[in-house]
Amino acid sequence: MQESNVTLTNQPKWFVLIVKTNKELQVAELLGRHGFEIYCPAKKEVRQWSDRKKIIEVPIFQNYLFVRLKESDRDTVFISSHIKKYLYWLGKAAIVRDVEIAIIKEWVSNDNISNIKPSHLQKGKLITIEKGAFKDKKATVQEVRKNELKLVLNGLGIVLLAKIKDVA
């Protein structure tokens, strides 16, 4: 019975690496060349410079990479100074389930889903409204609902309901 527990704990799992800003794709490529199974979900964006437009690939999760390996091999990924550490949750290295990685891959590859970006909308967070009459105004999240936020507009003292797609 004890042997099966050892086997289960030594199965490869998806861990979350924290890397330096704007180094996600570079680190993913480096780790991939060294034989690690890496996933760095990215999207293509059009960026405007003063003289031209360019399509670039941008990581969806800024500062994060997913690496699949055995628990016993976790220290072997630190081959670049751009890798800071593992993400921890409740005192343990955060593990992302295979099904969650599969869902992210499906979203990224699905042409019907656009403008993917992670959101950490929680009570007390300061946000910027992106659309509508209060565009570019700062607001504090007072309540998070299924498709709406209850916001307090800073400086105006106004409470309003906003659709989640209208805020950053």
PDB file of C-alpha atoms in Angstrom:
ATOM      1  CA  MET A   1       0.000   0.000   0.000  1.00  0.00           C
ATOM      2  CA  GLN A   2       2.795   2.413   0.852  1.00  0.00           C
ATOM      3  CA  GLU A   3       4.451   1.802  -2.524  1.00  0.00           C
ATOM      4  CA  SER A   4       1.416   3.207  -4.393  1.00  0.00           C
ATOM      5  CA  ASN A   5       1.610   6.442  -2.369  1.00  0.00           C
ATOM      6  CA  VAL A   6       5.239   6.878  -3.374  1.00  0.00           C
ATOM      7  CA  THR A   7       4.294   6.264  -7.003  1.00  0.00           C
ATOM      8  CA  LEU A   8       1.480   8.832  -6.881  1.00  0.00           C
ATOM      9  CA  THR A   9       3.630  11.537  -5.321  1.00  0.00           C
ATOM     10  CA  ASN A  10       6.326  11.036  -7.937  1.00  0.00           C
ATOM     11  CA  GLN A  11       3.936  11.478 -10.892  1.00  0.00           C
ATOM     12  CA  PRO A  12       4.581  14.615 -12.986  1.00  0.00           C
ATOM     13  CA  LYS A  13       2.405  17.583 -12.001  1.00  0.00           C
ATOM     14  CA  TRP A  14       1.978  21.098 -13.334  1.00  0.00           C
ATOM     15  CA  PHE A  15       3.693  23.643 -11.101  1.00  0.00           C
ATOM     16  CA  VAL A  16       3.643  27.423 -11.501  1.00  0.00           C
ATOM     17  CA  LEU A  17       6.954  29.218 -11.904  1.00  0.00           C
ATOM     18  CA  ILE A  18       7.274  32.927 -11.218  1.00  0.00           C
ATOM     19  CA  VAL A  19       9.616  34.618 -13.691  1.00  0.00           C
ATOM     20  CA  LYS A  20      10.794  38.164 -14.282  1.00  0.00           C
ATOM     21  CA  THR A  21       8.435  40.486 -16.139  1.00  0.00           C
ATOM     22  CA  ASN A  22       8.557  40.241 -19.940  1.00  0.00           C
ATOM     23  CA  LYS A  23      10.794  37.145 -19.780  1.00  0.00           C
ATOM     24  CA  GLU A  24       8.016  34.529 -19.835  1.00  0.00           C
ATOM     25  CA  LEU A  25       8.396  33.469 -23.485  1.00  0.00           C
ATOM     26  CA  GLN A  26      12.196  33.599 -23.345  1.00  0.00           C
ATOM     27  CA  VAL A  27      12.331  31.388 -20.238  1.00  0.00           C
ATOM     28  CA  ALA A  28       9.720  28.999 -21.702  1.00  0.00           C
ATOM     29  CA  GLU A  29      11.856  28.568 -24.819  1.00  0.00           C
ATOM     30  CA  LEU A  30      15.014  28.005 -22.764  1.00  0.00           C
ATOM     31  CA  LEU A  31      13.383  25.422 -20.502  1.00  0.00           C
ATOM     32  CA  GLY A  32      11.835  23.697 -23.513  1.00  0.00           C
ATOM     33  CA  ARG A  33      15.271  23.388 -25.127  1.00  0.00           C
ATOM     34  CA  HIS A  34      16.490  21.736 -21.916  1.00  0.00           C
ATOM     35  CA  GLY A  35      13.762  19.092 -22.162  1.00  0.00           C
ATOM     36  CA  PHE A  36      11.233  20.448 -19.669  1.00  0.00           C
ATOM     37  CA  GLU A  37       7.521  20.276 -20.452  1.00  0.00           C
ATOM     38  CA  ILE A  38       6.521  23.934 -20.369  1.00  0.00           C
ATOM     39  CA  TYR A  39       3.294  25.755 -21.074  1.00  0.00           C
ATOM     40  CA  CYS A  40       3.200  29.514 -21.495  1.00  0.00           C
ATOM     41  CA  PRO A  41      -0.259  30.471 -22.796  1.00  0.00           C
ATOM     42  CA  ALA A  42       0.026  33.504 -25.051  1.00  0.00           C
ATOM     43  CA  LYS A  43      -2.112  35.574 -27.381  1.00  0.00           C
ATOM     44  CA  LYS A  44      -1.278  37.678 -30.390  1.00  0.00           C
ATOM     45  CA  GLU A  45      -1.786  41.435 -30.060  1.00  0.00           C
ATOM     46  CA  VAL A  46      -1.343  44.307 -32.446  1.00  0.00           C
ATOM     47  CA  ARG A  47       0.944  46.956 -30.957  1.00  0.00           C
ATOM     48  CA  GLN A  48       1.194  50.448 -32.396  1.00  0.00           C
ATOM     49  CA  TRP A  49       4.511  52.238 -32.553  1.00  0.00           C
ATOM     50  CA  SER A  50       4.879  55.765 -33.900  1.00  0.00           C
ATOM     51  CA  ASP A  51       6.013  54.476 -37.303  1.00  0.00           C
ATOM     52  CA  ARG A  52       4.377  51.037 -37.613  1.00  0.00           C
ATOM     53  CA  LYS A  53       2.061  48.362 -36.272  1.00  0.00           C
ATOM     54  CA  LYS A  54       3.386  44.987 -35.269  1.00  0.00           C
ATOM     55  CA  ILE A  55       1.741  41.729 -34.188  1.00  0.00           C
ATOM     56  CA  ILE A  56       3.456  40.352 -31.111  1.00  0.00           C
ATOM     57  CA  GLU A  57       2.895  37.367 -28.851  1.00  0.00           C
ATOM     58  CA  VAL A  58       2.026  38.313 -25.272  1.00  0.00           C
ATOM     59  CA  PRO A  59       1.771  35.895 -22.326  1.00  0.00           C
ATOM     60  CA  ILE A  60      -1.716  35.703 -20.857  1.00  0.00           C
ATOM     61  CA  PHE A  61      -0.410  35.198 -17.317  1.00  0.00           C
ATOM     62  CA  GLN A  62       2.182  37.872 -16.693  1.00  0.00           C
ATOM     63  CA  ASN A  63       5.167  36.582 -14.682  1.00  0.00           C
ATOM     64  CA  TYR A  64       3.901  32.960 -14.684  1.00  0.00           C
ATOM     65  CA  LEU A  65       4.888  29.777 -16.543  1.00  0.00           C
ATOM     66  CA  PHE A  66       3.557  26.274 -16.082  1.00  0.00           C
ATOM     67  CA  VAL A  67       6.111  23.457 -15.845  1.00  0.00           C
ATOM     68  CA  ARG A  68       5.203  19.766 -15.661  1.00  0.00           C
ATOM     69  CA  LEU A  69       7.601  17.612 -13.687  1.00  0.00           C
ATOM     70  CA  LYS A  70       7.979  15.286 -10.745  1.00  0.00           C
ATOM     71  CA  GLU A  71       8.019  16.775  -7.262  1.00  0.00           C
ATOM     72  CA  SER A  72      11.540  15.421  -6.785  1.00  0.00           C
ATOM     73  CA  ASP A  73      12.770  17.338  -9.874  1.00  0.00           C
ATOM     74  CA  ARG A  74      11.449  20.782  -8.896  1.00  0.00           C
ATOM     75  CA  ASP A  75      14.893  22.273  -8.202  1.00  0.00           C
ATOM     76  CA  THR A  76      16.224  21.323 -11.655  1.00  0.00           C
ATOM     77  CA  VAL A  77      14.415  24.192 -13.466  1.00  0.00           C
ATOM     78  CA  PHE A  78      16.485  26.999 -11.971  1.00  0.00           C
ATOM     79  CA  ILE A  79      18.828  27.314 -14.957  1.00  0.00           C
ATOM     80  CA  SER A  80      18.135  30.986 -15.670  1.00  0.00           C
ATOM     81  CA  SER A  81      18.429  34.103 -13.543  1.00  0.00           C
ATOM     82  CA  HIS A  82      15.029  35.125 -14.938  1.00  0.00           C
ATOM     83  CA  ILE A  83      13.328  32.369 -12.905  1.00  0.00           C
ATOM     84  CA  LYS A  84      12.483  33.701  -9.445  1.00  0.00           C
ATOM     85  CA  LYS A  85      10.666  30.909  -7.590  1.00  0.00           C
ATOM     86  CA  TYR A  86       7.636  28.675  -7.500  1.00  0.00           C
ATOM     87  CA  LEU A  87       4.201  30.040  -6.701  1.00  0.00           C
ATOM     88  CA  TYR A  88       3.054  28.843  -3.269  1.00  0.00           C
ATOM     89  CA  TRP A  89      -0.476  28.417  -1.979  1.00  0.00           C
ATOM     90  CA  LEU A  90      -1.184  27.678   1.686  1.00  0.00           C
ATOM     91  CA  GLY A  91       2.476  26.898   2.352  1.00  0.00           C
ATOM     92  CA  LYS A  92       2.898  24.400  -0.501  1.00  0.00           C
ATOM     93  CA  ALA A  93       3.999  24.746  -4.114  1.00  0.00           C
ATOM     94  CA  ALA A  94       0.848  25.468  -6.128  1.00  0.00           C
ATOM     95  CA  ILE A  95      -0.207  22.578  -8.374  1.00  0.00           C
ATOM     96  CA  VAL A  96      -2.432  23.087 -11.399  1.00  0.00           C
ATOM     97  CA  ARG A  97      -4.526  20.078 -12.375  1.00  0.00           C
ATOM     98  CA  ASP A  98      -4.188  18.585 -15.860  1.00  0.00           C
ATOM     99  CA  VAL A  99      -7.838  19.394 -16.567  1.00  0.00           C
ATOM    100  CA  GLU A 100      -7.229  23.088 -15.777  1.00  0.00           C
ATOM    101  CA  ILE A 101      -4.263  23.220 -18.182  1.00  0.00           C
ATOM    102  CA  ALA A 102      -6.453  21.531 -20.822  1.00  0.00           C
ATOM    103  CA  ILE A 103      -9.162  24.174 -20.329  1.00  0.00           C
ATOM    104  CA  ILE A 104      -6.645  27.008 -20.695  1.00  0.00           C
ATOM    105  CA  LYS A 105      -5.257  25.395 -23.872  1.00  0.00           C
ATOM    106  CA  GLU A 106      -8.786  25.069 -25.265  1.00  0.00           C
ATOM    107  CA  TRP A 107      -9.591  28.728 -24.567  1.00  0.00           C
ATOM    108  CA  VAL A 108      -6.350  29.928 -26.130  1.00  0.00           C
ATOM    109  CA  SER A 109      -6.864  27.840 -29.281  1.00  0.00           C
ATOM    110  CA  ASN A 110     -10.588  28.630 -29.666  1.00  0.00           C
ATOM    111  CA  ASP A 111     -11.185  31.297 -32.329  1.00  0.00           C
ATOM    112  CA  ASN A 112     -14.565  32.161 -30.782  1.00  0.00           C
ATOM    113  CA  ILE A 113     -12.950  33.309 -27.552  1.00  0.00           C
ATOM    114  CA  SER A 114     -11.103  36.598 -27.719  1.00  0.00           C
ATOM    115  CA  ASN A 115      -9.434  39.053 -25.394  1.00  0.00           C
ATOM    116  CA  ILE A 116      -8.388  36.515 -22.772  1.00  0.00           C
ATOM    117  CA  LYS A 117      -6.792  38.051 -19.728  1.00  0.00           C
ATOM    118  CA  PRO A 118      -6.640  36.915 -16.134  1.00  0.00           C
ATOM    119  CA  SER A 119      -8.680  38.856 -13.675  1.00  0.00           C
ATOM    120  CA  HIS A 120      -8.320  39.082  -9.956  1.00  0.00           C
ATOM    121  CA  LEU A 121     -11.442  41.070  -9.216  1.00  0.00           C
ATOM    122  CA  GLN A 122     -11.899  41.074  -5.507  1.00  0.00           C
ATOM    123  CA  LYS A 123     -13.383  43.318  -2.880  1.00  0.00           C
ATOM    124  CA  GLY A 124     -11.163  46.317  -2.118  1.00  0.00           C
ATOM    125  CA  LYS A 125      -9.168  46.166  -5.376  1.00  0.00           C
ATOM    126  CA  LEU A 126      -8.543  49.420  -7.253  1.00  0.00           C
ATOM    127  CA  ILE A 127      -9.460  49.121 -10.953  1.00  0.00           C
ATOM    128  CA  THR A 128      -9.801  51.306 -14.042  1.00  0.00           C
ATOM    129  CA  ILE A 129     -13.066  51.405 -15.997  1.00  0.00           C
ATOM    130  CA  GLU A 130     -12.331  50.726 -19.684  1.00  0.00           C
ATOM    131  CA  LYS A 131     -15.642  51.574 -21.378  1.00  0.00           C
ATOM    132  CA  GLY A 132     -18.730  53.693 -21.000  1.00  0.00           C
ATOM    133  CA  ALA A 133     -19.473  57.050 -19.412  1.00  0.00           C
ATOM    134  CA  PHE A 134     -16.870  56.547 -16.670  1.00  0.00           C
ATOM    135  CA  LYS A 135     -14.068  55.392 -18.999  1.00  0.00           C
ATOM    136  CA  ASP A 136     -10.560  55.777 -17.475  1.00  0.00           C
ATOM    137  CA  LYS A 137     -11.968  56.536 -14.011  1.00  0.00           C
ATOM    138  CA  LYS A 138     -10.516  54.716 -11.008  1.00  0.00           C
ATOM    139  CA  ALA A 139     -12.912  52.735  -8.828  1.00  0.00           C
ATOM    140  CA  THR A 140     -12.731  50.412  -5.851  1.00  0.00           C
ATOM    141  CA  VAL A 141     -14.481  47.033  -6.051  1.00  0.00           C
ATOM    142  CA  GLN A 142     -17.090  46.872  -3.316  1.00  0.00           C
ATOM    143  CA  GLU A 143     -18.781  43.617  -4.359  1.00  0.00           C
ATOM    144  CA  VAL A 144     -18.199  40.936  -7.026  1.00  0.00           C
ATOM    145  CA  ARG A 145     -21.235  39.293  -8.596  1.00  0.00           C
ATOM    146  CA  LYS A 146     -21.574  36.781 -11.437  1.00  0.00           C
ATOM    147  CA  ASN A 147     -21.427  39.299 -14.320  1.00  0.00           C
ATOM    148  CA  GLU A 148     -21.315  42.593 -12.441  1.00  0.00           C
ATOM    149  CA  LEU A 149     -19.260  44.551  -9.987  1.00  0.00           C
ATOM    150  CA  LYS A 150     -20.481  47.035  -7.450  1.00  0.00           C
ATOM    151  CA  LEU A 151     -17.960  49.874  -7.627  1.00  0.00           C
ATOM    152  CA  VAL A 152     -17.242  53.028  -5.679  1.00  0.00           C
ATOM    153  CA  LEU A 153     -15.860  55.730  -7.956  1.00  0.00           C
ATOM    154  CA  ASN A 154     -12.941  57.274  -6.131  1.00  0.00           C
ATOM    155  CA  GLY A 155     -13.121  61.027  -5.766  1.00  0.00           C
ATOM    156  CA  LEU A 156     -16.770  61.157  -6.823  1.00  0.00           C
ATOM    157  CA  GLY A 157     -18.339  59.134  -4.024  1.00  0.00           C
ATOM    158  CA  ILE A 158     -20.650  57.420  -6.502  1.00  0.00           C
ATOM    159  CA  VAL A 159     -21.589  53.745  -6.221  1.00  0.00           C
ATOM    160  CA  LEU A 160     -22.403  52.035  -9.507  1.00  0.00           C
ATOM    161  CA  LEU A 161     -22.933  48.594 -11.012  1.00  0.00           C
ATOM    162  CA  ALA A 162     -20.617  47.755 -13.896  1.00  0.00           C
ATOM    163  CA  LYS A 163     -20.549  44.817 -16.266  1.00  0.00           C
ATOM    164  CA  ILE A 164     -17.323  42.876 -15.757  1.00  0.00           C
ATOM    165  CA  LYS A 165     -16.300  43.352 -19.415  1.00  0.00           C
ATOM    166  CA  ASP A 166     -16.214  47.147 -18.878  1.00  0.00           C
ATOM    167  CA  VAL A 167     -13.490  47.179 -16.234  1.00  0.00           C
ATOM    168  CA  ALA A 168      -9.792  46.306 -16.083  1.00  0.00           C
TER     169      ALA A 168
END
